[in-house]
Short mmCIF file of C-alpha atoms and ligand atoms in Angstrom, two decimals:
data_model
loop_
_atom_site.label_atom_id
_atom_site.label_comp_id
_atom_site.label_asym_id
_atom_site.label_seq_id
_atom_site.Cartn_x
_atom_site.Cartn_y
_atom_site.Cartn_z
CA UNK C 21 -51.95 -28.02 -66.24
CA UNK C 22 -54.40 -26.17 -68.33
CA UNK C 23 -52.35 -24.41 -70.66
CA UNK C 24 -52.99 -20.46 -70.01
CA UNK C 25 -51.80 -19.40 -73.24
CA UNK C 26 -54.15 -20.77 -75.44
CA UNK C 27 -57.42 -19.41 -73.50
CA UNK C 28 -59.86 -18.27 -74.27
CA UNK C 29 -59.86 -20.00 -77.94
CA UNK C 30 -58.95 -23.66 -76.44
CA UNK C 31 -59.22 -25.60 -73.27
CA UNK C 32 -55.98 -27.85 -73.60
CA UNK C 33 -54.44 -29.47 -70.47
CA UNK C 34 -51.01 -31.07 -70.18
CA UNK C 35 -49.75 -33.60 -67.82
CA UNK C 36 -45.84 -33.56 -67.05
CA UNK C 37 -44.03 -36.53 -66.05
CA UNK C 38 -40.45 -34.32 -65.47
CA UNK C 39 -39.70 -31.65 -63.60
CA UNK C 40 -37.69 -29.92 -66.43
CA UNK C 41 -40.93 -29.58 -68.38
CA UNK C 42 -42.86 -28.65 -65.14
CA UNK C 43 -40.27 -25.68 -64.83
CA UNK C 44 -40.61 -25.05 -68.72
CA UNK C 45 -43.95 -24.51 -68.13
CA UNK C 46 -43.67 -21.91 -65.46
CA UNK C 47 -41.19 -20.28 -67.70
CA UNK C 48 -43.12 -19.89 -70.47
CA UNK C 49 -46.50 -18.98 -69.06
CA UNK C 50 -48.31 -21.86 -69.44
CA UNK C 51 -48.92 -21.63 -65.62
CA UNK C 52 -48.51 -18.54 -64.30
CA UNK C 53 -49.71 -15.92 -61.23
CA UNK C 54 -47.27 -15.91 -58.31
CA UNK C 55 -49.48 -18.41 -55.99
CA UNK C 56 -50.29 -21.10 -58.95
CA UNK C 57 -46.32 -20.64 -59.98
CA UNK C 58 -45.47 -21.43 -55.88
CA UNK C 59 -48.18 -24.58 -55.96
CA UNK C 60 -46.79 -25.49 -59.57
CA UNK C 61 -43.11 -25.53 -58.30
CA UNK C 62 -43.35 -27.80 -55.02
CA UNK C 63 -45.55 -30.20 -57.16
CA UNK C 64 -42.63 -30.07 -59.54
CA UNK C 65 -39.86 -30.31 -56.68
CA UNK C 66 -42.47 -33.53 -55.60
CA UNK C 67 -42.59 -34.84 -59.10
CA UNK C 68 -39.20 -34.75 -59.49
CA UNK C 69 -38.28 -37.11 -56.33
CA UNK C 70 -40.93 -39.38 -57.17
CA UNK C 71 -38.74 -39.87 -60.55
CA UNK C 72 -36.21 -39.78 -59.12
CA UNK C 73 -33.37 -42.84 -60.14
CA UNK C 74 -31.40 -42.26 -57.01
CA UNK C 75 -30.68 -45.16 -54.64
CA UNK C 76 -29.05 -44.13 -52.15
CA UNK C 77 -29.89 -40.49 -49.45
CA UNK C 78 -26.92 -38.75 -51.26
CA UNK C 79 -27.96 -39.41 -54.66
CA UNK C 80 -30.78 -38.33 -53.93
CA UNK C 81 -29.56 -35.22 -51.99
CA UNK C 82 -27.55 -34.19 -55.24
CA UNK C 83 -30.77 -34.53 -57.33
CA UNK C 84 -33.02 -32.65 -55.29
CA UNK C 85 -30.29 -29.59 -55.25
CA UNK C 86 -30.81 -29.34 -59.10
CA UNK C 87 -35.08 -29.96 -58.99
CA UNK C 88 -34.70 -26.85 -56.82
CA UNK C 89 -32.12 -24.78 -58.72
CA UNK C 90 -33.70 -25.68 -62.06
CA UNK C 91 -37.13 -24.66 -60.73
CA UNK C 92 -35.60 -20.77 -59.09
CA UNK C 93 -34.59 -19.91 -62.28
CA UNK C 94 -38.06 -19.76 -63.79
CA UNK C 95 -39.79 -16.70 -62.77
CA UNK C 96 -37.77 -14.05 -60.33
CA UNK C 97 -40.17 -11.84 -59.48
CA UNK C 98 -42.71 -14.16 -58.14
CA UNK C 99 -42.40 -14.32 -54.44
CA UNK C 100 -44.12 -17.63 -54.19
CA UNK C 101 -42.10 -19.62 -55.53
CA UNK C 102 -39.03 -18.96 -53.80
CA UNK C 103 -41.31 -19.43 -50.54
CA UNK C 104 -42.70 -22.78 -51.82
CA UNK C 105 -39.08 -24.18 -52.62
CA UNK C 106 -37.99 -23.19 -49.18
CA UNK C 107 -40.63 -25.02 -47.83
CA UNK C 108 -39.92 -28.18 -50.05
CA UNK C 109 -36.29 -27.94 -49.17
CA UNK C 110 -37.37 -27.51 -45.01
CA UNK C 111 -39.71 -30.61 -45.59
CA UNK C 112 -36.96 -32.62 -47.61
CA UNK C 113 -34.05 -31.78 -44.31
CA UNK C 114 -36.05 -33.21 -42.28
CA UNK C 115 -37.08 -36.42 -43.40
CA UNK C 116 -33.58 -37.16 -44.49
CA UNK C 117 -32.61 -36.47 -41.06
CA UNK C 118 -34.95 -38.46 -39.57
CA UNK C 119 -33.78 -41.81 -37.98
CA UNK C 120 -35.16 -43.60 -40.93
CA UNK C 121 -33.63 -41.61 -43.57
CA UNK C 122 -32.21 -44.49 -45.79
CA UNK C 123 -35.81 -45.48 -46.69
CA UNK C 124 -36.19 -43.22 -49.98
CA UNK C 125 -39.84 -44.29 -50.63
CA UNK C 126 -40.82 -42.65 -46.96
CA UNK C 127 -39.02 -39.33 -48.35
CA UNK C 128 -40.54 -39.50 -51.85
CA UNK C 129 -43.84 -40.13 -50.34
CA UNK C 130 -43.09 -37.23 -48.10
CA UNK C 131 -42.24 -34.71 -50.70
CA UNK C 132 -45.53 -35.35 -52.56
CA UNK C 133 -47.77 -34.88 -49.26
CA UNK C 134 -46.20 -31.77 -48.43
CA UNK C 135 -46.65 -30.51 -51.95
CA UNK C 136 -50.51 -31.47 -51.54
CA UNK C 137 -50.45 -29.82 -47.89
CA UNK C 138 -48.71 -26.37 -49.84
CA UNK C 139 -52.14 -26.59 -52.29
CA UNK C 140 -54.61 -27.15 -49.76
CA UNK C 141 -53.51 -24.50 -47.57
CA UNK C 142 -52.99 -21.96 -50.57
CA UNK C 143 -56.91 -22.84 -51.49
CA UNK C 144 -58.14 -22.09 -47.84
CA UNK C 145 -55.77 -18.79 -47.79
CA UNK C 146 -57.54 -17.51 -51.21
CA UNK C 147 -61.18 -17.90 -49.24
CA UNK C 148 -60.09 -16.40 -46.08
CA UNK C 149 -58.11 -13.22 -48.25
CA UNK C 150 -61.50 -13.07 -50.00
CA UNK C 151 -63.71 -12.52 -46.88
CA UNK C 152 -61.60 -10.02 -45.50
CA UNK C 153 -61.23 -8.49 -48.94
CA UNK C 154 -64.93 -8.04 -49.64
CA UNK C 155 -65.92 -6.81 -46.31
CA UNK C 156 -63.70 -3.31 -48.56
CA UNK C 157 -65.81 -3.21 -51.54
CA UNK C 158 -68.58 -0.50 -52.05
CA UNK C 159 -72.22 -2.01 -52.43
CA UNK C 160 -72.54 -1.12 -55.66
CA UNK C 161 -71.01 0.36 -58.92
CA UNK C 162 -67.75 -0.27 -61.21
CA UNK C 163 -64.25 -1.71 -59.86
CA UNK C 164 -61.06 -1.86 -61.65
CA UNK C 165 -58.41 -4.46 -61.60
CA UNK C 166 -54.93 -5.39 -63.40
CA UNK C 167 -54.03 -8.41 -65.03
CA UNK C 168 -55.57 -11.56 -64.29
CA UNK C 169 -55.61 -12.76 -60.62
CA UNK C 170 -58.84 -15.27 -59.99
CA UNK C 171 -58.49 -19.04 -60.30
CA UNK C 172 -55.94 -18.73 -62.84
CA UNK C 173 -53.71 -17.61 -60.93
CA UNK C 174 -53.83 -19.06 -58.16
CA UNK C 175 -55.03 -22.57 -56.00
CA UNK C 176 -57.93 -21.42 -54.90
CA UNK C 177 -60.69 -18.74 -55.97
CA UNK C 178 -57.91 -16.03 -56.85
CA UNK C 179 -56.79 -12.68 -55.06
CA UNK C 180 -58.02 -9.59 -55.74
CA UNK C 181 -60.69 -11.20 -58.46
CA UNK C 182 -61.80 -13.48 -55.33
CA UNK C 183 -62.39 -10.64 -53.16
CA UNK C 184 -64.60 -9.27 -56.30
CA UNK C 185 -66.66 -12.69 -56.73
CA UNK C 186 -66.97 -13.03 -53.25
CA UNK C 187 -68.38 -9.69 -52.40
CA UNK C 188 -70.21 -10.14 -55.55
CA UNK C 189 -71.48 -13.46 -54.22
CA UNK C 190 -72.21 -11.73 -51.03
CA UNK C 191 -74.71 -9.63 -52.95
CA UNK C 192 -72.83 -6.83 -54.02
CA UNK C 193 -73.82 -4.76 -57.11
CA UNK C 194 -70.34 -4.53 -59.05
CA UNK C 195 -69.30 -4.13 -62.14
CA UNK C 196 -65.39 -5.05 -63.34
CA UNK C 197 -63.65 -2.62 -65.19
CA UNK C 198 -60.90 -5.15 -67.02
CA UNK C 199 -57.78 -3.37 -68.70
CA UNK C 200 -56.73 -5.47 -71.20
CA UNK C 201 -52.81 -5.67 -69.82
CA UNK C 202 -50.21 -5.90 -72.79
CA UNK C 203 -48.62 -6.93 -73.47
CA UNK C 204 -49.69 -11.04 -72.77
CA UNK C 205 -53.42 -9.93 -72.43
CA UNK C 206 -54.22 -11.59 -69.29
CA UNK C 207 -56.60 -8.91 -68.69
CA UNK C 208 -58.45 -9.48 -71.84
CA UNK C 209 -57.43 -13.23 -72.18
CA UNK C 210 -57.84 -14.91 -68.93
CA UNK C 211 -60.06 -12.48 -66.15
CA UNK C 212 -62.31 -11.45 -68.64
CA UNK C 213 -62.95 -15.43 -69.67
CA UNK C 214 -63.17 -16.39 -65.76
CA UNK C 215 -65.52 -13.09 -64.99
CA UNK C 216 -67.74 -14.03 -68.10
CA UNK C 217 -67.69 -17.93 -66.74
CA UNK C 218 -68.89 -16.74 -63.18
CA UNK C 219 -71.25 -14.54 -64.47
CA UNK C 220 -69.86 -11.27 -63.06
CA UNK C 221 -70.67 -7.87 -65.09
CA UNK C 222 -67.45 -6.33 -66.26
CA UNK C 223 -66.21 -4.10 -69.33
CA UNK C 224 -62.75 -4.84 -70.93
CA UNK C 225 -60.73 -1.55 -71.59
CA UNK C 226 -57.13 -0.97 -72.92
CA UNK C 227 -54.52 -0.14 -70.49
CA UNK C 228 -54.54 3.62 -72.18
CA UNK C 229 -58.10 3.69 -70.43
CA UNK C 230 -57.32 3.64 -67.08
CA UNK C 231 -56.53 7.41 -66.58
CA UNK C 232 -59.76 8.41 -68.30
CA UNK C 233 -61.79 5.61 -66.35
CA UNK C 234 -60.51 6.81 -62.89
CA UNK C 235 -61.40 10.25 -63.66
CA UNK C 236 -64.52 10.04 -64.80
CA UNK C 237 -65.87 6.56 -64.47
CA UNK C 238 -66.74 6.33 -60.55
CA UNK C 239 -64.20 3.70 -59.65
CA UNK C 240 -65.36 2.72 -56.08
CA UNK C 241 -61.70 0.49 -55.63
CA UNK C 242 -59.25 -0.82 -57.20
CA UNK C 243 -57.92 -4.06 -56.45
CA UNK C 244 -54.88 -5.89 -57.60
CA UNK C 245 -52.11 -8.69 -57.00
CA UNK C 246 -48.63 -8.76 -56.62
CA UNK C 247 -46.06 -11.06 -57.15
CA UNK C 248 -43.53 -9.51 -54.50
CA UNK C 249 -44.04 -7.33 -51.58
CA UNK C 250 -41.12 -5.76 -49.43
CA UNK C 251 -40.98 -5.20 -45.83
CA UNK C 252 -41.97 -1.14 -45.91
CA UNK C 253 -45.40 -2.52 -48.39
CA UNK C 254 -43.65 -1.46 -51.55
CA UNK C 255 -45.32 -3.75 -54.10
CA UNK C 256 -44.41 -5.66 -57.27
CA UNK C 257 -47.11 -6.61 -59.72
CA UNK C 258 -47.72 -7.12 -63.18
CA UNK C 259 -46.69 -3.86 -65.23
CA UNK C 260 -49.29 -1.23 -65.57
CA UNK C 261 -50.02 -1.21 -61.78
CA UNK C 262 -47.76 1.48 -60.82
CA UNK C 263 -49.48 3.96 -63.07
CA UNK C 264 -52.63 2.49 -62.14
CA UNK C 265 -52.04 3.27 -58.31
CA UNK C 266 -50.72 6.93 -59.37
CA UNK C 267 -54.06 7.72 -61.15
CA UNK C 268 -56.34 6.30 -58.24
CA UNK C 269 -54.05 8.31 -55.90
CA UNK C 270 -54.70 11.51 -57.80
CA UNK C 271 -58.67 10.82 -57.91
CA UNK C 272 -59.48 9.56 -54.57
CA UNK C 273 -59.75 6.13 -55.37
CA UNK C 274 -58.65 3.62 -52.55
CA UNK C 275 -56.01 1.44 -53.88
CA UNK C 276 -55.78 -2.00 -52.89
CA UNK C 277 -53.03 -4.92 -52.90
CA UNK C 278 -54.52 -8.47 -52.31
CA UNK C 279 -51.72 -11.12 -51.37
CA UNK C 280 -51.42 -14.18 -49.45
CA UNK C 281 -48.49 -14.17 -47.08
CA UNK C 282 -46.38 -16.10 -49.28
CA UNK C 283 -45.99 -13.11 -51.27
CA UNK C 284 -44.51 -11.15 -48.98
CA UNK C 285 -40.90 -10.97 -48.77
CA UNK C 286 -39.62 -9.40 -45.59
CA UNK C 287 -35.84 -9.96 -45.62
CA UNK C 288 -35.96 -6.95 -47.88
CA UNK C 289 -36.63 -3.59 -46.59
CA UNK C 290 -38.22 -1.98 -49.80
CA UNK C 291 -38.99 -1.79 -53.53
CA UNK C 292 -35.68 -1.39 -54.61
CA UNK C 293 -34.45 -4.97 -54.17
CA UNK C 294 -37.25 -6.79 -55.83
CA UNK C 295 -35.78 -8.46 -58.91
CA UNK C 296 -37.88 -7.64 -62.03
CA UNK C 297 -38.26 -9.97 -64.63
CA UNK C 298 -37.19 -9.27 -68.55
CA UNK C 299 -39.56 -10.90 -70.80
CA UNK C 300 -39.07 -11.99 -74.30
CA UNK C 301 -38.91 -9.21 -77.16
CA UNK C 302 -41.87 -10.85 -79.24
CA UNK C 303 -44.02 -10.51 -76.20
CA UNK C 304 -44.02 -6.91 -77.60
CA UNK C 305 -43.50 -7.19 -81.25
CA UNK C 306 -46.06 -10.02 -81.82
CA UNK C 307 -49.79 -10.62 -81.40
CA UNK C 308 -50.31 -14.14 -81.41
CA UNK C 309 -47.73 -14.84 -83.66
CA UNK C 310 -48.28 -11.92 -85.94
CA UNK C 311 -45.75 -8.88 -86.24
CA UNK C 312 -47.37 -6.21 -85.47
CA UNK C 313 -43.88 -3.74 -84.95
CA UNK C 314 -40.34 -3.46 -87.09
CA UNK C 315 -36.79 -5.25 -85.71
CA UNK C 316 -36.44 -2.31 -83.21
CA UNK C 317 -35.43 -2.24 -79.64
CA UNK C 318 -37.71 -3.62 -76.97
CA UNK C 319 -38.21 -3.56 -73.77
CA UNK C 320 -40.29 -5.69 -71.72
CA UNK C 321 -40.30 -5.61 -67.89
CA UNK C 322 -43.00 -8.05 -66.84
CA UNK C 323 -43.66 -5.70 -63.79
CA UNK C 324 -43.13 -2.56 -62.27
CA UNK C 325 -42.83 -1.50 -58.71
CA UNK C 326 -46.10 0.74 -56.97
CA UNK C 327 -44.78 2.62 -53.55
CA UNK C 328 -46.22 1.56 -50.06
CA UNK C 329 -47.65 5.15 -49.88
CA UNK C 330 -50.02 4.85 -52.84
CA UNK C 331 -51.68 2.05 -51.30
CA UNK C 332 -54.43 2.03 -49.22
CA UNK C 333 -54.28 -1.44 -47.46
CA UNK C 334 -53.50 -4.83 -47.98
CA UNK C 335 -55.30 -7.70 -48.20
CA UNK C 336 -54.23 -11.07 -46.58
CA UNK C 337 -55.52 -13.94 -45.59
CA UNK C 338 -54.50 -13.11 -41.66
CA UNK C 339 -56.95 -9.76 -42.22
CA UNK C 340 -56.28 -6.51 -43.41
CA UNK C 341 -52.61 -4.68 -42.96
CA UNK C 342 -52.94 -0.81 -43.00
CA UNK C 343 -50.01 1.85 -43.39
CA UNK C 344 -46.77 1.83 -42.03
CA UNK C 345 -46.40 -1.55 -42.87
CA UNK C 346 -43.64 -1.80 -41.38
CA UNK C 347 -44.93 -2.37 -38.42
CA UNK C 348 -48.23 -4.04 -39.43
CA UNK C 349 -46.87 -6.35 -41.66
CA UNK C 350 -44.72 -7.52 -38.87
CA UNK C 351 -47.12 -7.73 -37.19
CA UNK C 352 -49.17 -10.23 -39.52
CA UNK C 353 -46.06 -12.04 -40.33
CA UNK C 354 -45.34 -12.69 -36.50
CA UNK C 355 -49.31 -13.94 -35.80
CA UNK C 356 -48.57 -16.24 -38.40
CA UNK C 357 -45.53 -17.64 -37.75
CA UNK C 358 -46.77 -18.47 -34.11
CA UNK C 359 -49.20 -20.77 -35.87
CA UNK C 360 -52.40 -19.12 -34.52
CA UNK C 361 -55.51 -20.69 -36.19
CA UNK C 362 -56.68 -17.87 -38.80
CA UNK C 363 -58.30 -15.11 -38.19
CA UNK C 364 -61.85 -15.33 -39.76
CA UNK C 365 -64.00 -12.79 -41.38
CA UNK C 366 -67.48 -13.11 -40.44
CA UNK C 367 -69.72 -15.01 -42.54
CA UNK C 368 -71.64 -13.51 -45.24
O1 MRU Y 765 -46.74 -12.50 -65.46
P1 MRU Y 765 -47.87 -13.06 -64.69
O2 MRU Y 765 -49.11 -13.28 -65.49
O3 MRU Y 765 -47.47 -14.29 -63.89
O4 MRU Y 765 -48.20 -11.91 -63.63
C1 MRU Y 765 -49.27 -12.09 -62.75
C2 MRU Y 765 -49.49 -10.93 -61.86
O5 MRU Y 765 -48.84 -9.91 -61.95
C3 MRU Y 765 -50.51 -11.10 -60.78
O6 MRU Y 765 -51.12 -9.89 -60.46
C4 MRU Y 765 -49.85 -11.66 -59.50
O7 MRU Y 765 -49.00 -12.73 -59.81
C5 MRU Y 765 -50.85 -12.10 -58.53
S1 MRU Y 765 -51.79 -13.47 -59.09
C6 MRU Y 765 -52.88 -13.87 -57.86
#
């Protein structure tokens, strides 16, 4: 993994051998973006029955309970993971109920191709999501974003920064405006490293910007991610968004959510049930490792929670989902489930 929390000052990777440390990881940012944490987690869930010391399908059984359980209780908000553990767990019940099921090197093996199979279809969702998603951006002039959601973040090219790159590939004239998004700085850390390393214009702000940039700065879009979306299209992303989406309400700037389905969470019906994430006091209190606040109280929810009705559309890799989303996420959902090959946007 290349650790996120030391960028942009130093490229250092890490290579886990146990699960544990794989879900340390997650916890503690050094991966992190609700599609890299889903792709991190089943290679973790993968890793861990390949080390597995279990000899017999019940040993095993046991262990793969706790991989699982160990790996939930990493990031809550995050969507994708939950949906790549199901799909682990799905993958894992049927191999050990397949006639065969005593041989434990067919099941390891198993685990670790579905784990590749969860990747390589998360990296083909991020290219689709970005056709559809630049066919929405204007031909020219300044868009805004929220934390960091390109390569990062993800498996593939990113969310909402891969629609940007790819319409900007596609010959679009955009520049990125970049809030900075305390209080871990992915803004300024991580998207405005990856737009500087693909060469795309942007201008790093502080989150106290945005108001003033959407009133004055002709935003053409916004785009962002999420990390959880409910079944009405009430959205969960990193904190900062919800005022963001209030302020391009209030100047007539479309507001856009870019999320693979795996993000979307339709056993709940709304907003209100998506679990928000705590983070760590010093998150607040410190700048790389330097007090910058007194021993006061903190608070530090890692996201907040923008209302279907701010948004404009969403952006999936099926195509683009449109108010109520009730009914057209449904709709999306149900296309996909019935395995239809994706839709494609046409080619630049
Ligand atoms: O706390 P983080 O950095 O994991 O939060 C990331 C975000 O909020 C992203 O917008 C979201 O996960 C989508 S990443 C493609």
């Amino acid at each position: 993994m290349l650790d996120q929390r030391r960028l942009p000052a130093e490229v250092v990777h890490h290579t886990y051998t146990d699960y544990r440390d794989v879900a340390g990881a997650i916890r503690s940012m050094v991966i992190r973006g609700a599609p890299a944490i889903g792709v991190a987690a089943a290679m973790g869930v993968a890793l861990g029955v390949l080390r597995s010391p279990a000899r017999t399908p019940e040993e095993l059984q046991a262990e793969f309970s706790l991989i699982c359980a160990t790996l939930a209780q990493t990031r809550p908000t995050a969507a994708d993971l939950f949906w790549a553990l199901e799909r682990m767990k799905r993958r894992f019940e049927q191999e050990t109920r397949a006639a065969d099921a005593r041989d434990l090197s067919r099941i390891r093996s198993a685990m670790a191709a579905e784990a590749q199979q969860i990747h390589a279809e998360k990296k083909a969702a991020d290219e689709a999501l970005g056709r559809f998603g630049a066919e929405l951006m204007p031909a020219a002039g300044q868009v805004m974003t929220q934390c960091n959601t390109g390569a990062l973040a993800t498996a593939g090219i990113g969310t909402a920064l891969g629609v940007i790159c790819t319409a900007f590939e596609q010959g679009r004239k955009l520049r990125v405006l970049v809030p900075e998004t305390r209080p871990y700085l992915q803004g300024a850390r991580l998207t405005a490293w990856e737009l500087r390393e693909s060469g795309v214009p942007l201008t790093l702000i502080t989150d106290n910007m945005v108001g003033h940039f959407l009133k004055t700065g002709k935003v053409g879009a916004v785009v962002v991610g999420a990390d959880r979306i409910a079944a009405n299209g009430d959205t969960a992303n990193k904190i900062g968004t919800y005022p963001m989406a209030v302020l391009a309400h209030e100047h007539g700037v479309p507001f856009y959510v870019a999320a693979p389905l795996s993000t979307f969470d339709l056993s709940i019906p709304s907003g209100e049930h998506i679990p928000i994430e705590e983070r760590p006091a010093e998150e607040v209190t410190h700048l790389q490792g330097v007090r910058i606040a007194p021993e006061v109280d903190v608070a530090n929810p890692a996201f907040d929670v923008t209302p279907a009705r701010l948004i404009t559309a969403m952006i999936t890799e099926r195509g683009v989902a449109r108010p109520p989303y009730t009914e057209s996420l449904q709709r999306l959902i149900e296309v996909s489930a019935e395995k239809r090959p994706p839709a494609r946007a046409p080619a630049p």
